[in-house]
Amino acid sequence: MRQLKRVGVFLLLPFFVLIDAHISQLLGSLFPHVQLASHFLFLFLLFETIEVSEYLYLAYCFVVGLVYDIYFFHLIGIATLLFVLLGAFLHKFNSVILLNRWTRMLAIIVMTFLFEMGAYILAIVVGLTVDSMSLFIVYSLVPSMILNLIWMITFQFIFEKFYL
């Protein structure tokens, strides 16, 4: 049964990315002056480090990164690289990160910051954006970090019941 859970979750990951994208679009239409990026998937990946081995977890991150790249960037490499790096970091330090609620909240904030900032820097290098750093921070990074902190506060208890 546990193996079925691992495989089932692996097959559902691309759908979680797409649902996350639609949540971002819905919130973007409600708040048109900011670019909100929902990373509810980070919350799921944070708790999934408990269930799977490191190599399977990195495979999860690779598949999620590929789907994210194809859906958002139309260029394979940016999110794939960032998800695998974040996944390796999470899996290595999961015993510390999953210690209590405050470290999990801090981990979500840090993951959101690293992913958004890494994607912005790589997008500048590749030529996908010409926005200035100050515009990015004010209208994208900070609102996204706040949104993902709200996701963490709201859904942490559900994930704790399911995983811990």
mmCIF file of C-alpha atoms in Angstrom:
data_model
loop_
_atom_site.group_PDB
_atom_site.id
_atom_site.type_symbol
_atom_site.label_atom_id
_atom_site.label_comp_id
_atom_site.label_asym_id
_atom_site.label_seq_id
_atom_site.Cartn_x
_atom_site.Cartn_y
_atom_site.Cartn_z
ATOM 1 C CA MET A 1 0.000 0.000 0.000
ATOM 2 C CA ARG A 2 2.828 2.380 0.830
ATOM 3 C CA GLN A 3 4.440 1.734 -2.592
ATOM 4 C CA LEU A 4 1.088 2.460 -4.275
ATOM 5 C CA LYS A 5 0.954 5.763 -2.392
ATOM 6 C CA ARG A 6 4.430 6.717 -3.632
ATOM 7 C CA VAL A 7 3.650 5.886 -7.260
ATOM 8 C CA GLY A 8 0.220 7.531 -7.104
ATOM 9 C CA VAL A 9 1.680 10.738 -5.720
ATOM 10 C CA PHE A 10 4.371 10.685 -8.414
ATOM 11 C CA LEU A 11 1.712 10.460 -11.121
ATOM 12 C CA LEU A 12 -0.324 13.275 -9.566
ATOM 13 C CA LEU A 13 2.568 15.755 -9.297
ATOM 14 C CA PRO A 14 2.113 17.280 -12.774
ATOM 15 C CA PHE A 15 -1.543 17.925 -11.965
ATOM 16 C CA PHE A 16 -0.528 19.687 -8.731
ATOM 17 C CA VAL A 17 1.683 21.990 -10.808
ATOM 18 C CA LEU A 18 -1.209 22.788 -13.150
ATOM 19 C CA ILE A 19 -3.603 23.411 -10.259
ATOM 20 C CA ASP A 20 -0.989 25.688 -8.705
ATOM 21 C CA ALA A 21 -0.776 27.578 -12.002
ATOM 22 C CA HIS A 22 -4.515 28.101 -12.139
ATOM 23 C CA ILE A 23 -4.568 29.323 -8.547
ATOM 24 C CA SER A 24 -1.872 31.839 -9.501
ATOM 25 C CA GLN A 25 -3.898 33.002 -12.515
ATOM 26 C CA LEU A 26 -7.063 33.343 -10.444
ATOM 27 C CA LEU A 27 -5.297 35.366 -7.769
ATOM 28 C CA GLY A 28 -3.592 37.412 -10.476
ATOM 29 C CA SER A 29 -6.973 38.387 -11.852
ATOM 30 C CA LEU A 30 -8.127 39.436 -8.368
ATOM 31 C CA PHE A 31 -4.973 41.489 -7.741
ATOM 32 C CA PRO A 32 -4.000 42.853 -11.166
ATOM 33 C CA HIS A 33 -1.139 45.100 -10.031
ATOM 34 C CA VAL A 34 0.973 42.310 -8.566
ATOM 35 C CA GLN A 35 2.191 39.044 -9.999
ATOM 36 C CA LEU A 36 1.374 36.355 -7.452
ATOM 37 C CA ALA A 37 3.035 32.970 -7.809
ATOM 38 C CA SER A 38 1.402 30.244 -5.781
ATOM 39 C CA HIS A 39 3.844 27.547 -4.778
ATOM 40 C CA PHE A 40 1.466 25.320 -2.855
ATOM 41 C CA LEU A 41 3.544 22.531 -4.326
ATOM 42 C CA PHE A 42 6.428 23.497 -2.012
ATOM 43 C CA LEU A 43 4.280 22.628 0.979
ATOM 44 C CA PHE A 44 3.558 19.232 -0.516
ATOM 45 C CA LEU A 45 7.220 18.627 -1.380
ATOM 46 C CA LEU A 46 8.307 19.670 2.111
ATOM 47 C CA PHE A 47 6.251 16.945 3.762
ATOM 48 C CA GLU A 48 6.920 14.372 1.052
ATOM 49 C CA THR A 49 10.577 14.151 2.162
ATOM 50 C CA ILE A 50 9.330 11.943 4.993
ATOM 51 C CA GLU A 51 7.803 9.322 2.724
ATOM 52 C CA VAL A 52 10.278 8.702 -0.086
ATOM 53 C CA SER A 53 13.956 7.997 -0.581
ATOM 54 C CA GLU A 54 16.324 10.697 -1.770
ATOM 55 C CA TYR A 55 16.558 9.445 -5.352
ATOM 56 C CA LEU A 56 12.811 9.074 -5.771
ATOM 57 C CA TYR A 57 12.339 12.511 -4.231
ATOM 58 C CA LEU A 58 14.805 14.031 -6.696
ATOM 59 C CA ALA A 59 12.921 12.274 -9.499
ATOM 60 C CA TYR A 60 9.735 13.936 -8.171
ATOM 61 C CA CYS A 61 11.479 17.305 -8.249
ATOM 62 C CA PHE A 62 12.825 16.694 -11.762
ATOM 63 C CA VAL A 63 9.390 15.801 -13.158
ATOM 64 C CA VAL A 64 7.762 18.763 -11.419
ATOM 65 C CA GLY A 65 10.490 21.040 -12.772
ATOM 66 C CA LEU A 66 9.988 19.739 -16.318
ATOM 67 C CA VAL A 67 6.234 20.293 -16.183
ATOM 68 C CA TYR A 68 6.772 23.736 -14.643
ATOM 69 C CA ASP A 69 9.288 24.661 -17.340
ATOM 70 C CA ILE A 70 7.071 23.483 -20.169
ATOM 71 C CA TYR A 71 3.961 25.159 -18.801
ATOM 72 C CA PHE A 72 5.417 28.503 -17.671
ATOM 73 C CA PHE A 73 8.753 29.194 -19.303
ATOM 74 C CA HIS A 74 8.443 27.207 -22.559
ATOM 75 C CA LEU A 75 12.138 26.545 -22.052
ATOM 76 C CA ILE A 76 13.418 23.446 -20.290
ATOM 77 C CA GLY A 77 16.047 24.065 -17.664
ATOM 78 C CA ILE A 78 15.169 26.911 -15.316
ATOM 79 C CA ALA A 79 12.604 25.326 -13.004
ATOM 80 C CA THR A 80 14.041 21.848 -13.497
ATOM 81 C CA LEU A 81 17.396 22.966 -12.159
ATOM 82 C CA LEU A 82 15.867 24.975 -9.314
ATOM 83 C CA PHE A 83 13.462 22.232 -8.207
ATOM 84 C CA VAL A 84 16.218 19.614 -8.150
ATOM 85 C CA LEU A 85 18.537 21.906 -6.172
ATOM 86 C CA LEU A 86 15.780 22.815 -3.717
ATOM 87 C CA GLY A 87 14.808 19.148 -3.462
ATOM 88 C CA ALA A 88 18.359 18.090 -2.648
ATOM 89 C CA PHE A 89 18.574 20.833 -0.019
ATOM 90 C CA LEU A 90 15.201 19.860 1.495
ATOM 91 C CA HIS A 91 15.922 16.167 1.621
ATOM 92 C CA LYS A 92 19.336 16.711 3.196
ATOM 93 C CA PHE A 93 17.991 18.935 5.969
ATOM 94 C CA ASN A 94 14.495 17.459 6.408
ATOM 95 C CA SER A 95 15.201 16.271 9.961
ATOM 96 C CA VAL A 96 15.915 19.866 10.997
ATOM 97 C CA ILE A 97 13.254 21.510 8.839
ATOM 98 C CA LEU A 98 10.457 19.213 9.976
ATOM 99 C CA LEU A 99 11.319 19.687 13.650
ATOM 100 C CA ASN A 100 8.536 22.166 14.420
ATOM 101 C CA ARG A 101 6.027 24.477 12.776
ATOM 102 C CA TRP A 102 8.233 27.551 12.856
ATOM 103 C CA THR A 103 11.062 25.912 10.957
ATOM 104 C CA ARG A 104 8.586 24.606 8.379
ATOM 105 C CA MET A 105 7.195 28.131 7.919
ATOM 106 C CA LEU A 106 10.689 29.530 7.587
ATOM 107 C CA ALA A 107 11.536 26.765 5.098
ATOM 108 C CA ILE A 108 8.560 27.702 2.897
ATOM 109 C CA ILE A 109 9.589 31.367 2.959
ATOM 110 C CA VAL A 110 13.194 30.489 2.091
ATOM 111 C CA MET A 111 12.142 28.039 -0.647
ATOM 112 C CA THR A 112 9.862 30.641 -2.207
ATOM 113 C CA PHE A 113 12.588 33.256 -2.056
ATOM 114 C CA LEU A 114 15.245 30.980 -3.539
ATOM 115 C CA PHE A 115 12.993 29.704 -6.308
ATOM 116 C CA GLU A 116 11.621 33.095 -7.306
ATOM 117 C CA MET A 117 14.993 34.833 -7.125
ATOM 118 C CA GLY A 118 16.744 31.974 -8.934
ATOM 119 C CA ALA A 119 14.096 31.940 -11.667
ATOM 120 C CA TYR A 120 14.384 35.722 -12.034
ATOM 121 C CA ILE A 121 18.175 35.638 -12.312
ATOM 122 C CA LEU A 122 18.118 32.747 -14.786
ATOM 123 C CA ALA A 123 15.377 34.482 -16.788
ATOM 124 C CA ILE A 124 17.549 37.578 -17.048
ATOM 125 C CA VAL A 125 20.518 35.469 -18.173
ATOM 126 C CA VAL A 126 18.445 33.659 -20.797
ATOM 127 C CA GLY A 127 16.691 36.854 -21.890
ATOM 128 C CA LEU A 128 13.136 36.026 -20.834
ATOM 129 C CA THR A 129 12.686 39.240 -18.843
ATOM 130 C CA VAL A 130 13.963 42.782 -18.768
ATOM 131 C CA ASP A 131 12.234 43.865 -15.533
ATOM 132 C CA SER A 132 14.391 45.658 -13.003
ATOM 133 C CA MET A 133 15.238 44.017 -9.692
ATOM 134 C CA SER A 134 13.253 46.583 -7.698
ATOM 135 C CA LEU A 135 10.094 45.998 -9.757
ATOM 136 C CA PHE A 136 10.510 42.259 -9.389
ATOM 137 C CA ILE A 137 10.916 42.468 -5.611
ATOM 138 C CA VAL A 138 7.984 44.825 -5.014
ATOM 139 C CA TYR A 139 5.446 43.396 -7.451
ATOM 140 C CA SER A 140 6.348 39.709 -7.557
ATOM 141 C CA LEU A 141 8.722 38.396 -4.896
ATOM 142 C CA VAL A 142 7.237 39.889 -1.742
ATOM 143 C CA PRO A 143 3.571 39.203 -2.648
ATOM 144 C CA SER A 144 4.477 35.625 -3.614
ATOM 145 C CA MET A 145 6.304 35.068 -0.343
ATOM 146 C CA ILE A 146 3.325 36.399 1.612
ATOM 147 C CA LEU A 147 0.888 34.229 -0.347
ATOM 148 C CA ASN A 148 2.946 31.096 0.234
ATOM 149 C CA LEU A 149 3.277 31.884 3.931
ATOM 150 C CA ILE A 150 -0.525 32.114 4.063
ATOM 151 C CA TRP A 151 -0.746 28.709 2.322
ATOM 152 C CA MET A 152 1.639 27.292 4.903
ATOM 153 C CA ILE A 153 -0.275 28.709 7.857
ATOM 154 C CA THR A 154 -3.590 27.551 6.415
ATOM 155 C CA PHE A 155 -2.729 24.032 5.287
ATOM 156 C CA GLN A 156 0.094 23.035 7.614
ATOM 157 C CA PHE A 157 -2.253 21.321 10.057
ATOM 158 C CA ILE A 158 -3.787 19.162 7.330
ATOM 159 C CA PHE A 159 -0.370 18.032 6.115
ATOM 160 C CA GLU A 160 0.744 17.380 9.698
ATOM 161 C CA LYS A 161 -2.218 15.076 10.257
ATOM 162 C CA PHE A 162 -1.509 13.235 7.030
ATOM 163 C CA TYR A 163 2.295 12.953 7.191
ATOM 164 C CA LEU A 164 3.393 13.336 10.828
#
